[in-house]
């Protein structure tokens, strides 16, 4: 795992490039590398976290003739086998890293090389022969890669802060995207900063230094169009195929020249990975878990019993209210996205603990998306994404008439609470949170239009309604939120490489063909996965119902917490809000007052509290990335 930076078609001094790369020190603390082609204005920088080939794996990496140059972040699996086949074809390697394989695959197969890439990755290839740049991101967007573009002048970076640290682009929040985010419309192509975009998951950007650029997909999820019914294979056959590929995905991710551990919760996903590791790893695995002070959210006892089952070394970090709040600003500096819940901070603290013992971690992200684990996948479910990730907020705010309108416009309702959020009343409340100077623009736009822009209707048409929700869950939540807030960014904040076996694309290709009635049976979510992993987990994990990894909701109230009081004084003051000019101070004051009223229904108080936490998070982003950026970089 590493950090990469590239400046294309514009000049930057080596000193400025090095300074910008320093903002990625947490991603690559072991060594730095640089390359400059001043004639063609191509500059590459790399910050390395050594995982494989600790001695000779420095980047950038060159081919034999020095006319192909690579900087890479992430891991390519099964690379030893691929390397051997390439050597037989005449390719010469001068390192033992997985990254070098990428370069020779491209050299051998050209633009057909994508199918050989298995893993989590983001990389840039400079093809001097053709005068082209190729920027590639893995299939699910596990590893980040951002870019800014202006008249074919590009800056690519593993994080937004490193692009800003070149001081070649303007720093400005995107108000429309912030509003859309409140409405749970999250874009996996555009960020919350104007002019800063993601290289989309499963896609690449090809830049011709003279002519222009294009963005193309090399892979998509392509859920089956067949109707909801059992397929030609039996449950047993699907189970056999899945277990074989899943075990391979786990074993491949144990390959490292440094210690490997696992993040362990009380859920079926991480416990299944842990149980599989114990079958193949001879030495004790190190397992890491979080203990919340609120018993409703704490699964540490289940995690500990699972660790005992597989005889793992168990480590635990306590995440109480004050600790979570005290680390909120640090967590947002790394995630670079707004958030209403502290689960990202909890993952930040967990990674801080793990860093003392290992450099590689296996995690369970993706299981709910693959096996339909969320309650909102169930028929007639009133459960919401906000229930899952922000606390019980919108339970009684569904608007059936507006949900019907959403369904007419896009063919399905991605999330239940969108009925209220997209309604006239919902939009009136949400838009009122923002500064009056933005109100006209927001009133003229609507999140339904943003939602239509981010959906690829060719991936929706002809699919079962539940599969449409699955598509949105993967593209509209997993990639732009979960893998950011709960994945790479919080892990790499402490120089930890996260690996996700359940998001191995070969595993996904098998799982997506498994009939829905095998995945959800008699209202039991993830039925297939539970049965497949039954002998690897504890009985309580096997029988337990789905519980999101979520931190306790913390009241935005000075009287509840010293740390919360500091955040309120710092970010919700009249001076702070009016300086940022994102939100309306008078409306925020109303929210603070209303939040203290106890006779409101709980979901109303929760909605108000989440809006206030969201405001604080955006205010923090503004301070760290806009107004005071020079202090932090």
Tab-separated table of C-alpha atoms in Angstrom, residues 217 220-225 410 452 454-463 468 471:
chain	number	residue	atom	x	y	z
A	217	UNK	CA	-14.933	1.197	-18.036
A	220	UNK	CA	-18.820	-3.571	-14.291
A	221	UNK	CA	-20.928	-5.617	-11.900
A	222	UNK	CA	-23.446	-6.769	-14.573
A	223	UNK	CA	-25.988	-8.363	-12.253
A	224	UNK	CA	-28.026	-11.111	-13.942
A	225	UNK	CA	-31.216	-10.209	-15.792
A	410	UNK	CA	-35.763	5.800	-12.257
A	452	UNK	CA	-30.285	9.947	-12.374
A	454	UNK	CA	-24.939	8.732	-11.244
A	455	UNK	CA	-27.003	5.692	-12.278
A	456	UNK	CA	-25.990	3.611	-15.259
A	457	UNK	CA	-29.399	2.529	-16.511
A	458	UNK	CA	-27.898	-0.221	-18.648
A	459	UNK	CA	-26.938	-1.861	-15.323
A	460	UNK	CA	-30.498	-1.534	-13.990
A	461	UNK	CA	-32.836	-2.283	-16.869
A	462	UNK	CA	-34.215	-5.805	-16.996
A	463	UNK	CA	-33.160	-6.593	-13.427
A	468	UNK	CA	-31.611	-2.824	-8.685
A	471	UNK	CA	-26.644	-2.303	-7.772
